[in-house]
PDB file of C-alpha atoms and ligand atoms in Angstrom:
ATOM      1  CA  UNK A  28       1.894 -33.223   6.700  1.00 93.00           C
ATOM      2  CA  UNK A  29       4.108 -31.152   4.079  1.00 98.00           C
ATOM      3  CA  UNK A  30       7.513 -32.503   3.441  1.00 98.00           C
ATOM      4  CA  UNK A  31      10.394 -29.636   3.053  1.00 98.00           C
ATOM      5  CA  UNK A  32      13.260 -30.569   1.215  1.00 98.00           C
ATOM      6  CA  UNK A  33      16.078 -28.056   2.411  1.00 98.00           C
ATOM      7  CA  UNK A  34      20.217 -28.090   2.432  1.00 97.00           C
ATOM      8  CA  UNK A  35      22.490 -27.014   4.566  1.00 97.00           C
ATOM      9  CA  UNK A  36      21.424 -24.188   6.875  1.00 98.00           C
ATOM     10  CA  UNK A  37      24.232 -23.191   6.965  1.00 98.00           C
ATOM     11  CA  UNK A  38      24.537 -21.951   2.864  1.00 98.00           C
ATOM     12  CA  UNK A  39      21.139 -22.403   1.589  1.00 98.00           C
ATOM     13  CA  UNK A  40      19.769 -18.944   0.951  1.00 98.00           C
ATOM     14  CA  UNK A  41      17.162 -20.246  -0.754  1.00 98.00           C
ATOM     15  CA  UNK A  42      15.747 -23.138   1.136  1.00 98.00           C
ATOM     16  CA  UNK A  43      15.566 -20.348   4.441  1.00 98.00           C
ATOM     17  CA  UNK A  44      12.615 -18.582   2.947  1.00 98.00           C
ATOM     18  CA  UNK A  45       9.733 -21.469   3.228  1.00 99.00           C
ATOM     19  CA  UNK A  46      11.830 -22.726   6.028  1.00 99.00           C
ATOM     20  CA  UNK A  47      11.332 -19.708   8.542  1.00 99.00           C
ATOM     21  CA  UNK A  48       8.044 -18.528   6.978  1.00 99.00           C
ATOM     22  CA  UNK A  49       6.315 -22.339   8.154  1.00 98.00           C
ATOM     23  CA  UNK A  50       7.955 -22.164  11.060  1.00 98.00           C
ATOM     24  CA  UNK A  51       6.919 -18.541  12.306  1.00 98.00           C
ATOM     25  CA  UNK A  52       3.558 -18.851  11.270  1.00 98.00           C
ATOM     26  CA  UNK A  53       3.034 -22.359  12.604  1.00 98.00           C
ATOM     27  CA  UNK A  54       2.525 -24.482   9.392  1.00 98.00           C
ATOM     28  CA  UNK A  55       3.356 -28.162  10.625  1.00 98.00           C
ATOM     29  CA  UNK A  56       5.753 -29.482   8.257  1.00 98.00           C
ATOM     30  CA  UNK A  57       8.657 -32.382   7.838  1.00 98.00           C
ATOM     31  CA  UNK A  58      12.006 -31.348   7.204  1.00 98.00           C
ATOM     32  CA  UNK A  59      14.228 -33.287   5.000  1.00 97.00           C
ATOM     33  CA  UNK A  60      17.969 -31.803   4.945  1.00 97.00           C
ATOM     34  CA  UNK A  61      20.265 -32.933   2.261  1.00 96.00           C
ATOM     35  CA  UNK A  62      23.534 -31.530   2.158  1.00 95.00           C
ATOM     36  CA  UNK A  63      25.389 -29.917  -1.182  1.00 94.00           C
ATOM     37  CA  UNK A  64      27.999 -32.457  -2.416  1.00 85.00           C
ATOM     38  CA  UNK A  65      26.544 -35.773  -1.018  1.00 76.00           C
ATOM     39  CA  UNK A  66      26.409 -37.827  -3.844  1.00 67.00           C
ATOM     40  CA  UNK A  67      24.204 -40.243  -2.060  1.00 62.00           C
ATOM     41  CA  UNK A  68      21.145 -38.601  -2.494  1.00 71.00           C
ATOM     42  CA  UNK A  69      21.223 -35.942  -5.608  1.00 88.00           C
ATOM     43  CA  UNK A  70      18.526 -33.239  -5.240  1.00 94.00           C
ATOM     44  CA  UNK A  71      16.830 -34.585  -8.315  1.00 94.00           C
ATOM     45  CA  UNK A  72      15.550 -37.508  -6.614  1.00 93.00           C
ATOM     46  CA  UNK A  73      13.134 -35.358  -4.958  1.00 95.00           C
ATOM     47  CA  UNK A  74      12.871 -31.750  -7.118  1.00 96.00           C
ATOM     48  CA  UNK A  75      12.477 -31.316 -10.590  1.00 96.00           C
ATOM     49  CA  UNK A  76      14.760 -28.814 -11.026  1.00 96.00           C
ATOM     50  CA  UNK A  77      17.230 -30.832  -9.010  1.00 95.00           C
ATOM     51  CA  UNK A  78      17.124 -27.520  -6.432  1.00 97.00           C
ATOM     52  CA  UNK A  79      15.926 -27.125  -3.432  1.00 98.00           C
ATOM     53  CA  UNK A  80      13.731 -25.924  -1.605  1.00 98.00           C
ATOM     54  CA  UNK A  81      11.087 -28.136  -2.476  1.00 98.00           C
ATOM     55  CA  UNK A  82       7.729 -28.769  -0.938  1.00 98.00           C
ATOM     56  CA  UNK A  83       5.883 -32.402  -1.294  1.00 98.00           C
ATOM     57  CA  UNK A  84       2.388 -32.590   0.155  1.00 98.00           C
ATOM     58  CA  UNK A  85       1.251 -36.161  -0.502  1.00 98.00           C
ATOM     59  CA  UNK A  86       1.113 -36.543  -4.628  1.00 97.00           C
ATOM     60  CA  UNK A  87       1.536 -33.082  -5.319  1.00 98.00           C
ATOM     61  CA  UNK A  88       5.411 -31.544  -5.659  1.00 98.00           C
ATOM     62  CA  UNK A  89       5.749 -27.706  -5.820  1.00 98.00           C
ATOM     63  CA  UNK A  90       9.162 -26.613  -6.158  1.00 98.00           C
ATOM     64  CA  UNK A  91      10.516 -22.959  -6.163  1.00 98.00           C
ATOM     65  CA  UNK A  92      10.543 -20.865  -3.550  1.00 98.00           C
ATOM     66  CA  UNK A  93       7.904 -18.287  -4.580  1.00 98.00           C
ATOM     67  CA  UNK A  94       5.759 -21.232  -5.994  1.00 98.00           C
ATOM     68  CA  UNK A  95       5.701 -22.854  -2.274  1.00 98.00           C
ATOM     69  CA  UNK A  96       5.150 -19.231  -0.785  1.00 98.00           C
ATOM     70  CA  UNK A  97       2.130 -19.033  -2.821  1.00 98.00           C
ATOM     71  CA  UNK A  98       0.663 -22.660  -2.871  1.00 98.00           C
ATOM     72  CA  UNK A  99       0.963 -21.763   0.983  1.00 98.00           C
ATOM     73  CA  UNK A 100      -1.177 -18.894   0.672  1.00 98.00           C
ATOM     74  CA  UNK A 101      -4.021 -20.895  -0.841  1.00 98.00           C
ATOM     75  CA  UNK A 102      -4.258 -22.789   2.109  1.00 98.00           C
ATOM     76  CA  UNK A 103      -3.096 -21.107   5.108  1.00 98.00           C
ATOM     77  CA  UNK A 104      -3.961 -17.466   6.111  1.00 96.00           C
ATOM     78  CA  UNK A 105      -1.911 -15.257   7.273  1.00 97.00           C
ATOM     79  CA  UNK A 106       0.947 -15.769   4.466  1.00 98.00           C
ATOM     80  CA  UNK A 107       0.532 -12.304   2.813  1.00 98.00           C
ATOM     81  CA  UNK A 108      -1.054  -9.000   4.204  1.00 98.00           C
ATOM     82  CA  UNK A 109      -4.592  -9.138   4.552  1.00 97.00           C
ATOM     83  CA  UNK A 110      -4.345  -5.591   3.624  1.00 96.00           C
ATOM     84  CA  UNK A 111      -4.536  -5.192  -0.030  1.00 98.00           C
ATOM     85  CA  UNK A 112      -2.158  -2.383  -0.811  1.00 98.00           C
ATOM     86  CA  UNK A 113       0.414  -4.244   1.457  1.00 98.00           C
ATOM     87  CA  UNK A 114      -0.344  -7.378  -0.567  1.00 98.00           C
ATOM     88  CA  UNK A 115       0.304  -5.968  -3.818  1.00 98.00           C
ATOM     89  CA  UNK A 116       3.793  -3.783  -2.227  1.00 98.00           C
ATOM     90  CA  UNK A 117       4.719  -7.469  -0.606  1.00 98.00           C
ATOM     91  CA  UNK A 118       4.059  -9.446  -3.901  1.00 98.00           C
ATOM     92  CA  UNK A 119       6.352  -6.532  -5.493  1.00 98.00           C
ATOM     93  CA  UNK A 120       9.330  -6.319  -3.345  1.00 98.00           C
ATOM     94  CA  UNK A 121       9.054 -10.504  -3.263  1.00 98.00           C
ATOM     95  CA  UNK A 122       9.766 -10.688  -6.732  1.00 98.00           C
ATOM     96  CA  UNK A 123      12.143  -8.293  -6.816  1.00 98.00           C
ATOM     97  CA  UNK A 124      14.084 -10.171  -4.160  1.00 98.00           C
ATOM     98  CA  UNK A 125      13.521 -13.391  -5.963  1.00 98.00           C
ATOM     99  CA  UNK A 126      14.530 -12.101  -9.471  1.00 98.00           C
ATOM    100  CA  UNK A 127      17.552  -9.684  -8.888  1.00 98.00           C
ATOM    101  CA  UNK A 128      20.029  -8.492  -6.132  1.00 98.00           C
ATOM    102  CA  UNK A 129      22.774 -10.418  -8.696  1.00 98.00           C
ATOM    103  CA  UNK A 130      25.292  -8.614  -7.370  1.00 98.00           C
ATOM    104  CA  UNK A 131      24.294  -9.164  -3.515  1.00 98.00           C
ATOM    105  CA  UNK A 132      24.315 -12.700  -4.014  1.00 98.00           C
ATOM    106  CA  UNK A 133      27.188 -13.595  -6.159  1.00 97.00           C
ATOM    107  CA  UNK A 134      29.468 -10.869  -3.882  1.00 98.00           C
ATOM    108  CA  UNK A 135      28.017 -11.786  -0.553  1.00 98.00           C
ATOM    109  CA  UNK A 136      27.032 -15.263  -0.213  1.00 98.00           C
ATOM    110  CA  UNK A 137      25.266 -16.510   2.709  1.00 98.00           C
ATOM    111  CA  UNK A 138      27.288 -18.338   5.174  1.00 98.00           C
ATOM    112  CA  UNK A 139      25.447 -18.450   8.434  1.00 98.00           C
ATOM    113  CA  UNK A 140      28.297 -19.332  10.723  1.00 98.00           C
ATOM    114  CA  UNK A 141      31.068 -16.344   9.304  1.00 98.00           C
ATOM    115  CA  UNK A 142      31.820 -12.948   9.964  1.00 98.00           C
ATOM    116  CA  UNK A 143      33.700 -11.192   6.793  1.00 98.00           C
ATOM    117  CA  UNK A 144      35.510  -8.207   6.539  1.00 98.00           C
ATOM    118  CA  UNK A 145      34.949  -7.649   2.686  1.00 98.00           C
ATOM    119  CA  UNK A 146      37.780  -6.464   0.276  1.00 98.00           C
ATOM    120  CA  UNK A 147      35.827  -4.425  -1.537  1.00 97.00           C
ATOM    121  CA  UNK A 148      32.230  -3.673  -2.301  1.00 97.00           C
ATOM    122  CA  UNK A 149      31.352  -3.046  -6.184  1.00 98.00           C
ATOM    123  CA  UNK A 150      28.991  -0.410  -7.471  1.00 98.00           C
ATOM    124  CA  UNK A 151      26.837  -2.711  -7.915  1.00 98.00           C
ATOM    125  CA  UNK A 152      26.606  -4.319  -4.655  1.00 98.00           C
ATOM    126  CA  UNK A 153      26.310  -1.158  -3.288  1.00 98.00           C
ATOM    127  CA  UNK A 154      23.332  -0.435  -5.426  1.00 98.00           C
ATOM    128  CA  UNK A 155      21.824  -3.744  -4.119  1.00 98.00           C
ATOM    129  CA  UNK A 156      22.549  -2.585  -0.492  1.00 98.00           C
ATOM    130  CA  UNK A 157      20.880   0.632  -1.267  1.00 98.00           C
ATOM    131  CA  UNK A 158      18.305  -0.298  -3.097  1.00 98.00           C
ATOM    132  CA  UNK A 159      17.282  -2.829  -0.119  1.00 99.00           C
ATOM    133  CA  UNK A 160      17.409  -0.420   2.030  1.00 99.00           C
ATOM    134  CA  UNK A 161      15.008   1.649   0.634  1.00 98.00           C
ATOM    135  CA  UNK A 162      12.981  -1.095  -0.073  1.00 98.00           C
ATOM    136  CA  UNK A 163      12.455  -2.162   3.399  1.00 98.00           C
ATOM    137  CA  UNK A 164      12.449   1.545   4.678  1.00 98.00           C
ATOM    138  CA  UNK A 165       9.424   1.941   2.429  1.00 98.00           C
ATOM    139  CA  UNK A 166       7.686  -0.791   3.697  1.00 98.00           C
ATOM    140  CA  UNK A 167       7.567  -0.291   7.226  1.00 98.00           C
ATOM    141  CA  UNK A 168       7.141   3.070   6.767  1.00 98.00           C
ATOM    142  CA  UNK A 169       4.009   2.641   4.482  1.00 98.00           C
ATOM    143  CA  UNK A 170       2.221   0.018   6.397  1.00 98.00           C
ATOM    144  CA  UNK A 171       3.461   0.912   9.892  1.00 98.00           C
ATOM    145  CA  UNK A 172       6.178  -1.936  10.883  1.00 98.00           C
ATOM    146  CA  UNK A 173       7.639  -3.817  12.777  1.00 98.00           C
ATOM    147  CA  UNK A 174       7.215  -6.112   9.478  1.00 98.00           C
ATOM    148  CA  UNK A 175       7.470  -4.929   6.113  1.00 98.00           C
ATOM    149  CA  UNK A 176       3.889  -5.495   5.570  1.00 98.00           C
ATOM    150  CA  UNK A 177       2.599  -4.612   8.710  1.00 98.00           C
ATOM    151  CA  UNK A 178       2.168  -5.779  12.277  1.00 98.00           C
ATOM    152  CA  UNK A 179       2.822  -9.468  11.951  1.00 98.00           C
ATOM    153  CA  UNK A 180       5.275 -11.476   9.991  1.00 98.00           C
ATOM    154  CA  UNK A 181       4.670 -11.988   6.284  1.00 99.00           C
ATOM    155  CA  UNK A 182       5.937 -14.057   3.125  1.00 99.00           C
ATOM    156  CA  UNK A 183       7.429 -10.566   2.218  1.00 99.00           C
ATOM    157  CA  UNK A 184       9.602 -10.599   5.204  1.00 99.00           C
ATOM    158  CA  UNK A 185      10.540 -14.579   4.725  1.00 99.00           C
ATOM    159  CA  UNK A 186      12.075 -13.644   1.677  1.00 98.00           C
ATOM    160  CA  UNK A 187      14.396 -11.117   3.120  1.00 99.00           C
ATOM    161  CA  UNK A 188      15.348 -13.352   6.044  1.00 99.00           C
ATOM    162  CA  UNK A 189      18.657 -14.740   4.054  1.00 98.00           C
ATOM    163  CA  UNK A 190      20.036 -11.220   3.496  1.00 98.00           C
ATOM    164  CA  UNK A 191      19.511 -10.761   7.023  1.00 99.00           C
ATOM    165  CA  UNK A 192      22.130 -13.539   6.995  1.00 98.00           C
ATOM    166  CA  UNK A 193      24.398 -11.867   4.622  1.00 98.00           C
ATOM    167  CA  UNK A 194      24.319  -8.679   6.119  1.00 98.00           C
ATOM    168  CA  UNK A 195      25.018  -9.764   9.591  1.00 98.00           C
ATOM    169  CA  UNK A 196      28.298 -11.967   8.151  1.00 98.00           C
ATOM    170  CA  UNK A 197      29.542  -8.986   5.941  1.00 98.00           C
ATOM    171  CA  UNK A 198      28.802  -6.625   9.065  1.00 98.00           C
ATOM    172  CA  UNK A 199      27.083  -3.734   6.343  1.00 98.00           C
ATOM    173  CA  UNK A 200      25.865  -1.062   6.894  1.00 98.00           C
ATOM    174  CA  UNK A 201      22.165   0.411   6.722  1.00 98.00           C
ATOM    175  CA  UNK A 202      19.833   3.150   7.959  1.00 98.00           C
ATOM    176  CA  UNK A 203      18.717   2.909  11.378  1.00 98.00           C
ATOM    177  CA  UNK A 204      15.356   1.743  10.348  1.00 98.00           C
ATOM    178  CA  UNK A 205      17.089  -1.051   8.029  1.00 98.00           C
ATOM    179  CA  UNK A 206      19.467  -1.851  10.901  1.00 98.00           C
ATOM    180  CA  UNK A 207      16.296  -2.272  13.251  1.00 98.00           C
ATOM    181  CA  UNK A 208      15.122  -4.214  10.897  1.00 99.00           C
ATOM    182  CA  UNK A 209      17.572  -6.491  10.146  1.00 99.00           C
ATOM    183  CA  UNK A 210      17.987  -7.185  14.205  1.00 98.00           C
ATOM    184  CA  UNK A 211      14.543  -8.093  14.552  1.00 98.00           C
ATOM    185  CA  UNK A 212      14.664 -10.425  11.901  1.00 99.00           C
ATOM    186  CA  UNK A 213      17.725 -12.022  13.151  1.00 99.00           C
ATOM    187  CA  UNK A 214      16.493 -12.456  16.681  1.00 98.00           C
ATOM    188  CA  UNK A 215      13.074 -14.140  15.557  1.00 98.00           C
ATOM    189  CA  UNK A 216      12.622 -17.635  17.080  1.00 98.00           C
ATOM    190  CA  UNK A 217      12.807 -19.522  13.779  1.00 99.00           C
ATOM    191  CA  UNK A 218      15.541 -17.390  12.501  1.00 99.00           C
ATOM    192  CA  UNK A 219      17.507 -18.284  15.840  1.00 98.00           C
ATOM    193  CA  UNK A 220      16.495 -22.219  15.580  1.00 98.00           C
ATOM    194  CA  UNK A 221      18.377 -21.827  11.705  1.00 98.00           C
ATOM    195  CA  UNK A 222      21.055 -20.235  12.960  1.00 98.00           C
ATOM    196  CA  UNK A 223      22.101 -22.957  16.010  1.00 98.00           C
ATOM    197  CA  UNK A 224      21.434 -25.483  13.896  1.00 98.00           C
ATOM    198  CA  UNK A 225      23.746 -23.945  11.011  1.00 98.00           C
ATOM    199  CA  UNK A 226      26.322 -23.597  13.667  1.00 98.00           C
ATOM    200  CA  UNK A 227      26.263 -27.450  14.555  1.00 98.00           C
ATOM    201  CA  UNK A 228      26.370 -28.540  10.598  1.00 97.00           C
ATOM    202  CA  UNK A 229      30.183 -30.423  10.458  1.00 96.00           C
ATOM    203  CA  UNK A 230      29.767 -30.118   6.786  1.00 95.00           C
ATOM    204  CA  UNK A 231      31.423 -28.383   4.215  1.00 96.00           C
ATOM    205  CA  UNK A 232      30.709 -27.350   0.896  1.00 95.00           C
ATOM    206  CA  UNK A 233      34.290 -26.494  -1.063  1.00 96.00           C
ATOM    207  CA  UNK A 234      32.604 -24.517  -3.607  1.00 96.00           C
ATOM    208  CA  UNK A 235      30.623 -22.159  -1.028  1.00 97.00           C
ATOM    209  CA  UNK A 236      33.815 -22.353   1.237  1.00 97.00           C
ATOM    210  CA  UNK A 237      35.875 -20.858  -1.183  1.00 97.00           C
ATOM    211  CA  UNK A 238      33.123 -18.612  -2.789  1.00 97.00           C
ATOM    212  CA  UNK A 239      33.189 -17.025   1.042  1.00 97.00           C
ATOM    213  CA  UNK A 240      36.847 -17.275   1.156  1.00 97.00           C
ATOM    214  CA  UNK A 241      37.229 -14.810  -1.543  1.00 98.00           C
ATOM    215  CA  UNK A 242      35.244 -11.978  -0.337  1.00 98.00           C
ATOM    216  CA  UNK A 243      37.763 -11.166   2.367  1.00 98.00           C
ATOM    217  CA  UNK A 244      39.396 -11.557   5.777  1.00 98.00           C
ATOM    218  CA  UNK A 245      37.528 -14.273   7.367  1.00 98.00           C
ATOM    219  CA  UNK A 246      37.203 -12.289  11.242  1.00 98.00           C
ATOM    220  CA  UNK A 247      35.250 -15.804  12.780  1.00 98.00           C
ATOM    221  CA  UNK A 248      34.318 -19.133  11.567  1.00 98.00           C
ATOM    222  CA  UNK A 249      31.637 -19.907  14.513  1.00 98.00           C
ATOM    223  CA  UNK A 250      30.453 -23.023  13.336  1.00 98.00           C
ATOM    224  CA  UNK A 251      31.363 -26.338  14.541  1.00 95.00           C
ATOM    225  CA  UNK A 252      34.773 -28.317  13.559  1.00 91.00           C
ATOM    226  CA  UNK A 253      33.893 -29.277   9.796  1.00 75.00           C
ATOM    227  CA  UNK A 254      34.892 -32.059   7.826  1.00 68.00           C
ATOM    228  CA  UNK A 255      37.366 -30.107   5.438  1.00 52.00           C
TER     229      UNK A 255
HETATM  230  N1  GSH B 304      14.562 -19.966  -7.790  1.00 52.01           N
HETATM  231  C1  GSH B 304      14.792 -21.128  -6.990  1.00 52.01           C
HETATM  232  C2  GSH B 304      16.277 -21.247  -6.717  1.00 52.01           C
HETATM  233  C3  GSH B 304      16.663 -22.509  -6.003  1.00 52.01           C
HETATM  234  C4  GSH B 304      18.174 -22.680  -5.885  1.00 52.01           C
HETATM  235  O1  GSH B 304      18.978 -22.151  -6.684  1.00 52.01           O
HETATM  236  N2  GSH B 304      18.582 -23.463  -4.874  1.00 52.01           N
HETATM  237  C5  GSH B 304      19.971 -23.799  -4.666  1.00 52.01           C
HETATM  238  C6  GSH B 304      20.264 -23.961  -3.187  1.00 52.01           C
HETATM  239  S1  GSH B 304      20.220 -22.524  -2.218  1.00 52.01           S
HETATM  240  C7  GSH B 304      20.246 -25.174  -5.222  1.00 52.01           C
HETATM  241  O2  GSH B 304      19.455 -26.067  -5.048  1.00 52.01           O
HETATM  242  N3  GSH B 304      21.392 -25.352  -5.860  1.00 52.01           N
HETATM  243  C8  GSH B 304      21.783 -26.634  -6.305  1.00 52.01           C
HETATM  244  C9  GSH B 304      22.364 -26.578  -7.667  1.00 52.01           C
HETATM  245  O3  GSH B 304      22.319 -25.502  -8.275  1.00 52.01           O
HETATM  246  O4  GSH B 304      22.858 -27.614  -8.090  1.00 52.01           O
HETATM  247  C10 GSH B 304      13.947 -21.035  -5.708  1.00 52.01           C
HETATM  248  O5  GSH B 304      13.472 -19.942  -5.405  1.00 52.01           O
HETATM  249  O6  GSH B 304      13.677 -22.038  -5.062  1.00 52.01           O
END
């Protein structure tokens, strides 16, 4: 059984993509959830980089999320496209996900349980916003939807789930195919699971509170009472 090491559902961007992509396809795993800030238990007793996600199966650690999408891959099917174009478009637009959108995710951070009205939105978040759009336009376009890859949901589409997140807090706004997109995302099974549990999490991260605070009026807070 593969142990997940995760944070709070609530902020961790990062630890969603493994999260919902073992979930929806059915990969039995263990989750362990540390939050940020508990001093108890630093991530680097478990990850390397002292960040999670992380993924233990027995004596082997593989930490990263694009590392665990692909040591995934060697073992379960389903995980990218069978097709091969659509695995080569997925691997793309993964990577571009994983390595850039700067702008998306130091201006919008994820915060599950908030809806924003943002201040302002840079050029270069727009750009981001744009440039996503497109992105997902041309992959359901290309290989026929409802997933980005295809008919069924892919490691492509796990790594997109967070800035379904984002978008839904900072209400923005996309094409109608994006906008589809985005929905179905958000009303996936596993992607609902995060969410209700994100909602319940009493904790609170000052850092991400304030990093959220900052991008404007704060329209709902619909978690549960925090501690701060
Ligand atoms: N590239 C890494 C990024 C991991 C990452 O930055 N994780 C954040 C949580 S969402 C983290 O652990 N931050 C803790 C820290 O920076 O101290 C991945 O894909 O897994």
């Amino acid at each position: 059984m593969y142990d997940l090491y995760i944070a709070n559902k609530n902020y961790s961007s990062w630890s969603l993509r493994p999260w919902v992509l073992m979930r929806t396809l059915d990969i039995g795993f263990k989750e362990s959830l540390f939050p940020f800030g508990n001093s108890a238990k630093d991530f680097s007793a478990f990850s390397p980089t002292a960040k999670v996600p992380c993924l233990v199966d027995g004596d082997l650690t593989v930490w990263d999320s694009l590392a665990i999408a692909e040591y995934l891959a060697e073992r379960h099917s389903d995980v990218w496209a069978d097709n091969a174009a659509a695995r080569a478009w997925s691997r793309s637009a993964a990577a571009e996900m994983h390595s850039g959108f700067q702008a998306l995710r130091k201006e919008h951070p994820m915060s599950v349980g908030l809806r924003i009205r943002p201040a302002s939105i840079s050029g270069s978040l727009q750009q981001d916003i744009a440039r996503i759009d497109a992105l997902w336009q041309q992959g359901l376009k290309s290989f026929g939807g409802p997933f980005l890859a295809g008919s069924t949901f892919t490691a492509v589409d796990a790594f997109f789930c967070p800035v379904a997140f984002r978008f839904q807090t900072y209400g923005t706004v996309l094409s109608a195919e994006s906008t589809e997109y985005k929905d179905r995302l958000l009303s996936l099974p596993a992607m609902q699971e995060w969410q209700e549990a994100a909602l319940l999490e009493t904790w609170r991260d000052g850092d991400h509170e304030e990093e959220a605070k900052a991008v404007g009026e704060i329209l709902a807070d619909l978690r549960m009472s925090g501690n701060s």
